[in-house]
Coordinates of C-alpha atoms in Angstrom, one line a residue:
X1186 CA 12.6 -7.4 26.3
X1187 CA 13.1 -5.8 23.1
X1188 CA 13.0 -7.3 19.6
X1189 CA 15.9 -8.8 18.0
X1190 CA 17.9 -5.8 15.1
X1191 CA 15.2 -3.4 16.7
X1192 CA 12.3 -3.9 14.2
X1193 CA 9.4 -1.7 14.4
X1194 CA 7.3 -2.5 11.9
X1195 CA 6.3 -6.3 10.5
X1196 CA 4.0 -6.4 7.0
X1197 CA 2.5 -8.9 5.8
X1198 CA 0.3 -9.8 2.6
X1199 CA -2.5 -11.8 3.8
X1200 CA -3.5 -13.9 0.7
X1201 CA -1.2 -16.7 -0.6
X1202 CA 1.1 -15.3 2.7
X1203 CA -0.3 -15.2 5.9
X1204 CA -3.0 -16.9 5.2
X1205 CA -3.2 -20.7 4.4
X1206 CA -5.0 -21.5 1.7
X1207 CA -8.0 -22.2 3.9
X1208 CA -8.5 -18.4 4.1
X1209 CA -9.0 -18.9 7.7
X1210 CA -7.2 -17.0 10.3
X1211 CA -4.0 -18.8 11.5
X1212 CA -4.8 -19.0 15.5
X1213 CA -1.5 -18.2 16.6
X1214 CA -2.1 -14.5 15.3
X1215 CA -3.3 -12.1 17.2
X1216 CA -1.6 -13.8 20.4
X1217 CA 1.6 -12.7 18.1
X1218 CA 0.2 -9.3 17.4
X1219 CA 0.1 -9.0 21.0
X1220 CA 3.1 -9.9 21.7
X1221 CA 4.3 -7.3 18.6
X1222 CA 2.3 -4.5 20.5
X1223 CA 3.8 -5.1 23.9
X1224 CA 7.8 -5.1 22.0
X1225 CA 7.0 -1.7 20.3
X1226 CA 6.3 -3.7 17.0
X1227 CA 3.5 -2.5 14.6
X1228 CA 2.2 -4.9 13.0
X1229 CA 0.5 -4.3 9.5
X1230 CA -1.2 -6.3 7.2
X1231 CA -1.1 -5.0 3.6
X1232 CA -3.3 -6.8 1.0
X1233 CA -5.7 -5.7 -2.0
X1234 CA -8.4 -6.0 0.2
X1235 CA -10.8 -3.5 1.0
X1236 CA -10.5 -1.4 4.2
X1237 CA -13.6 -2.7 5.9
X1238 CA -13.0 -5.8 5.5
X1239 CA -9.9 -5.4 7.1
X1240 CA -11.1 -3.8 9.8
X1241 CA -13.9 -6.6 10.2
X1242 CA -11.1 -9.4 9.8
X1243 CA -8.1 -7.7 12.6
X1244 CA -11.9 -6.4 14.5
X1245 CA -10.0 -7.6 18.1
X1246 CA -6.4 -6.3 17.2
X1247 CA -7.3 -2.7 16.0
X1248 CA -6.2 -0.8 18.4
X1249 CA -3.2 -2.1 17.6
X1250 CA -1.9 -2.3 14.3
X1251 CA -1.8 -0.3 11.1
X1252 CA -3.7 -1.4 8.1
X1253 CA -2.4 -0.7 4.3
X1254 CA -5.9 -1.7 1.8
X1255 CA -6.1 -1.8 -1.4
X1256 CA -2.8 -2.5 -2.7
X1257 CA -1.5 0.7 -1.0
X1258 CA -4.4 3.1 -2.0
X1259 CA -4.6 3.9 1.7
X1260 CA -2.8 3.5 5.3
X1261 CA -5.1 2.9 8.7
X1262 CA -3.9 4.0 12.1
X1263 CA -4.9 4.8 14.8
X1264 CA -8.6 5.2 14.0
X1265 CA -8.3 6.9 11.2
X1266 CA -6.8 7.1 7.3
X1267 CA -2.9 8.5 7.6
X1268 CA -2.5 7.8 3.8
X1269 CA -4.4 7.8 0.7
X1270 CA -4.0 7.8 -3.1
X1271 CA -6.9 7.4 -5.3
X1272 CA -6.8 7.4 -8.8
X1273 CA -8.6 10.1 -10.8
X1274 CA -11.9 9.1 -12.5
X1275 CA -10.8 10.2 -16.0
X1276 CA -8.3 7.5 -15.5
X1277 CA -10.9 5.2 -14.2
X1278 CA -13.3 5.8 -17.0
X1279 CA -10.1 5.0 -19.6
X1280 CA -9.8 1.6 -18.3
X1281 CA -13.0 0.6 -17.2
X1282 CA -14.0 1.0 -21.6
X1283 CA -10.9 -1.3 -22.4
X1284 CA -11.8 -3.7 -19.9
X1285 CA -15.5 -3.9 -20.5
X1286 CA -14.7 -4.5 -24.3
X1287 CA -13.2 -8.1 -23.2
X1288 CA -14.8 -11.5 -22.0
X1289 CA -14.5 -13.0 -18.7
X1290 CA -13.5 -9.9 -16.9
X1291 CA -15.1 -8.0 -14.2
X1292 CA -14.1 -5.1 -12.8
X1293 CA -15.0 -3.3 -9.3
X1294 CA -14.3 -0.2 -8.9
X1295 CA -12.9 0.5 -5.0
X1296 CA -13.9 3.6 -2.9
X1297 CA -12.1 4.0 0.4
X1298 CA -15.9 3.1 2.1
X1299 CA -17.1 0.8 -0.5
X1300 CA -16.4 -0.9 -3.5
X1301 CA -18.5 -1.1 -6.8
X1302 CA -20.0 -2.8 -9.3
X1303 CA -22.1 -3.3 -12.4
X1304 CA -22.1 -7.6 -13.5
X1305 CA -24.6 -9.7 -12.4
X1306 CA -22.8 -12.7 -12.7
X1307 CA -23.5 -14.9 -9.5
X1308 CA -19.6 -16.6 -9.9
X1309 CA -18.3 -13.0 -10.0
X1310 CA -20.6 -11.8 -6.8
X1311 CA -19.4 -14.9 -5.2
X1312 CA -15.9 -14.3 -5.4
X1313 CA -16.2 -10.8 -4.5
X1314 CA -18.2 -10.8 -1.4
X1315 CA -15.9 -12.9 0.0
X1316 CA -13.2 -9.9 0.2
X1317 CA -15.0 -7.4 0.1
X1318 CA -17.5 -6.3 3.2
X1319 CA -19.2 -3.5 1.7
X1320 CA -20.1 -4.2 -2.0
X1321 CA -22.7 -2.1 -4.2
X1322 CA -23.7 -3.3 -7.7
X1323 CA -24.8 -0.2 -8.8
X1324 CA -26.9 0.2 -12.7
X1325 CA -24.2 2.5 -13.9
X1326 CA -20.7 1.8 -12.8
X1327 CA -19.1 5.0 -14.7
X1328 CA -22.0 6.9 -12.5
X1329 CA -20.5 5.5 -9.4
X1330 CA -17.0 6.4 -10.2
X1331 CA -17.9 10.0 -10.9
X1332 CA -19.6 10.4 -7.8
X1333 CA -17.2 8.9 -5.4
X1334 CA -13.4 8.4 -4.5
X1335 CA -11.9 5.4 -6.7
X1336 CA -8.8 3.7 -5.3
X1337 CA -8.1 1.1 -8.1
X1338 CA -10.3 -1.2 -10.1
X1339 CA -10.3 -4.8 -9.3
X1340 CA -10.5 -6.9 -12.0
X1341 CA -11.8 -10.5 -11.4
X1342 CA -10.7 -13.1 -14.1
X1343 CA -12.4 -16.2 -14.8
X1344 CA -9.0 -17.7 -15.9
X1345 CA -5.9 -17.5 -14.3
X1346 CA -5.1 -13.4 -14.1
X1347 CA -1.3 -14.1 -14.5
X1348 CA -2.5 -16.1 -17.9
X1349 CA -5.2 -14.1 -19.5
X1350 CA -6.0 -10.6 -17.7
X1351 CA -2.0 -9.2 -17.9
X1352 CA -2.0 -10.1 -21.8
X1353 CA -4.7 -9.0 -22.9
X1354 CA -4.6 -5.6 -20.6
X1355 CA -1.6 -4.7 -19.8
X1356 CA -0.6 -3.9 -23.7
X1357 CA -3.5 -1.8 -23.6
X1358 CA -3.7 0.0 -21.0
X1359 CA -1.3 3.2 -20.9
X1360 CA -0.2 5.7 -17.8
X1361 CA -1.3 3.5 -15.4
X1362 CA -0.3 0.5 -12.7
X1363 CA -1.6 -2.6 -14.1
X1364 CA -1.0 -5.7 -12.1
X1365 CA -1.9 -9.4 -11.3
X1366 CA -2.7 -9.5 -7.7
X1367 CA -3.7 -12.8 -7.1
X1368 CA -4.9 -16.3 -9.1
X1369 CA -7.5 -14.6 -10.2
X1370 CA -7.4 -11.1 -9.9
X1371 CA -5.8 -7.5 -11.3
X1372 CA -6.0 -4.5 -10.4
X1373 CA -5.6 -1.3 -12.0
X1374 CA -4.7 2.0 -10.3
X1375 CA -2.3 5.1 -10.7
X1376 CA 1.2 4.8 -11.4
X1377 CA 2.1 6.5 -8.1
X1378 CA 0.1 3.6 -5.6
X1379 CA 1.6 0.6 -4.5
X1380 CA 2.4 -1.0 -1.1
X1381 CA 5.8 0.3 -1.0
X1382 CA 5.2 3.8 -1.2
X1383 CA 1.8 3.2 1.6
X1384 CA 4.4 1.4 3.8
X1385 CA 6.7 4.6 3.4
X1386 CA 3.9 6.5 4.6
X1387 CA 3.7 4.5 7.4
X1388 CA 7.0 4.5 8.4
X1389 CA 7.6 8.2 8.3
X1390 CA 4.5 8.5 10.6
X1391 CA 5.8 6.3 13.0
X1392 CA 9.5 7.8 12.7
X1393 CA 11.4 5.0 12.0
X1394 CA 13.9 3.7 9.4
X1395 CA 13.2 0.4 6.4
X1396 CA 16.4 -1.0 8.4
X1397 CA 13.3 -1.6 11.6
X1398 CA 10.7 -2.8 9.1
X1399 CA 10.5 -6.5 7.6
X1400 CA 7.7 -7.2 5.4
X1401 CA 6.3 -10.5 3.5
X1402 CA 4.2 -11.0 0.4
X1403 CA 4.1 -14.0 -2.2
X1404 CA 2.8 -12.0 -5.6
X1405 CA 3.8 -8.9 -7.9
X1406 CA 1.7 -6.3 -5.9
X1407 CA 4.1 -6.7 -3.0
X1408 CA 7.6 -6.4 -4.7
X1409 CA 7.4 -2.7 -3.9
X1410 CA 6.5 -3.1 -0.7
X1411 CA 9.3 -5.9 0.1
X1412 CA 11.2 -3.6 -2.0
X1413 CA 10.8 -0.6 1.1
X1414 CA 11.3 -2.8 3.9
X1415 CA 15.0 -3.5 5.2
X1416 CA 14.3 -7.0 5.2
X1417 CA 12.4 -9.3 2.8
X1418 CA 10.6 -12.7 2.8
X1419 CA 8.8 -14.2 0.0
X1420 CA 6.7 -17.6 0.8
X1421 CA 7.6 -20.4 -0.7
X1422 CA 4.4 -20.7 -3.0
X1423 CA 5.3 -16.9 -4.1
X1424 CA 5.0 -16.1 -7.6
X1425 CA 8.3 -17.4 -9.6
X1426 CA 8.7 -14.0 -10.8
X1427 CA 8.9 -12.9 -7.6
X1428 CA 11.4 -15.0 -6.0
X1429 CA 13.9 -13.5 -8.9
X1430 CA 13.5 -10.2 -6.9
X1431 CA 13.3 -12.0 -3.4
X1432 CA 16.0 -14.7 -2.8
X1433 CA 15.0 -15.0 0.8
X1434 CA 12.7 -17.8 0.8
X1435 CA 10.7 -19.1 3.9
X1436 CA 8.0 -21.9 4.2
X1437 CA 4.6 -22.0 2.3
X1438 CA 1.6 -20.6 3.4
X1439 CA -0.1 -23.4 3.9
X1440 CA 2.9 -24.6 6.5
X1441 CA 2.2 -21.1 8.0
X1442 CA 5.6 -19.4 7.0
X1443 CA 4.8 -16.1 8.3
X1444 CA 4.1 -17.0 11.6
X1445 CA 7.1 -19.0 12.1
X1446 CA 9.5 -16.8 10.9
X1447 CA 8.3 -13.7 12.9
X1448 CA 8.4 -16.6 16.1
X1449 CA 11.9 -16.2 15.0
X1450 CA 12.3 -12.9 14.8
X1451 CA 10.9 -12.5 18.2

């Protein structure tokens, strides 16, 4: 039996879309990805996260899906990375000394292994180690970024990002993607990575067109990616901003949207 409009590919943003505010695994999930798997469907989840943590969360489904980490920094398949696009450590270094100069932000610096940082601030480790599997705090973060592969920097917020992080960096920060990526976080990276251009990747490698992908996300760091796909869902607690982009509007993620609507694509 083969999927409804022949899709291919189903992506998803994980926090504040497929997952409920809980942060817990809707059950119904992996049955689906198995279900996806047996139809021919690859199903990807695409979030900010880090890779292994990913991995760790999908650990039973892995085999069977692709994986796009750190807001499009890199693309999982198949065992190993098909896609990756880090950003260069002179650009690192430039935005790590304008973010450092400001209060209440904490940046961690991503490698495609493991992620860094310098704060000892318990809230921030808190926060972090709860999406992030492999965390260092290192003595010198500009050390760490010379010595290894950066993705993007994370920046944690102790206000809401959307409020206080974009104004006060965005302006300031020049030549590079800078972007709220959740309530609390923003991440920084170069211009040329986002989840639309990993989910390109991804589609090339699995040969098919954006009229066989659908994709879903709820915040800013997914327009590009719902941008790439042929069809696009936004969850009904989605940034506002992002509905202007994303008329098509299903149920919240806390009334588990995602999972209904690819039910109904199925």
């Amino acid at each position: 039996m083969n999927c409804e409009n022949n899709i291919k590919c189903i992506a998803s943003d994980l926090d504040g879309t497929l997952l409920p505010p809980t942060k817990i695994m809707p059950a119904e999930t992996f049955p689906l990805i198995d279900e996806m798997f047996r139809r021919g469907i690859t199903f990807t989840p695409a979030s900010g996260r880090q890779l292994p943590n990913l991995k760790k969360l999908f650990e039973p489904a892995l085999g069977k899906i692709a994986i796009i980490a750190e807001n499009g920094g890199l693309c999982y398949m198949g065992g190993e990375v098909i896609y990756c696009n880090p950003t260069p450590a002179d650009d690192i270094l430039y935005a790590l000394d304008i973010i450092k100069r400001e209060k209440d932000l904490f940046p961690l610096c991503s490698g495609v292994d493991c992620a860094y940082y310098d704060s000892d601030d318990g809230m921030f480790e808190e926060v972090l180690l709860r999406s992030y599997s492999n965390a260092k705090r290192v003595d010198n973060l500009e050390s760490a970024v010379k010595n290894n592969t950066i993705l993007k920097i994370s920046v944690w917020d102790k206000l809401p990002a959307a409020e206080h992080a974009a104004g006060v960096l965005i302006p300031k920060i020049k030549g590079l993607r800078t972007k709220v990526s959740g309530y609390d976080w923003l991440d920084v990276c170069t211009e040329s990575a986002d989840k639309g251009k990993a989910l390109c990747a991804l589609m090339q490698k699995l040969g098919i067109t954006k009229e066989q992908c659908v994709a879903f996300g709820d915040h800013m760091n997914d327009l590009e990616m719902l941008q790439a796909s042929g069809r696009a869902y936004v969850t009904a607690n989605a940034f506002p901003e992002l509905k202007k982009y994303i008329p098509n509007i299903i149920p919240s993620n806390a009334e588990f949207g995602v999972i209904k609507k690819i039910k109904e694509l199925l």
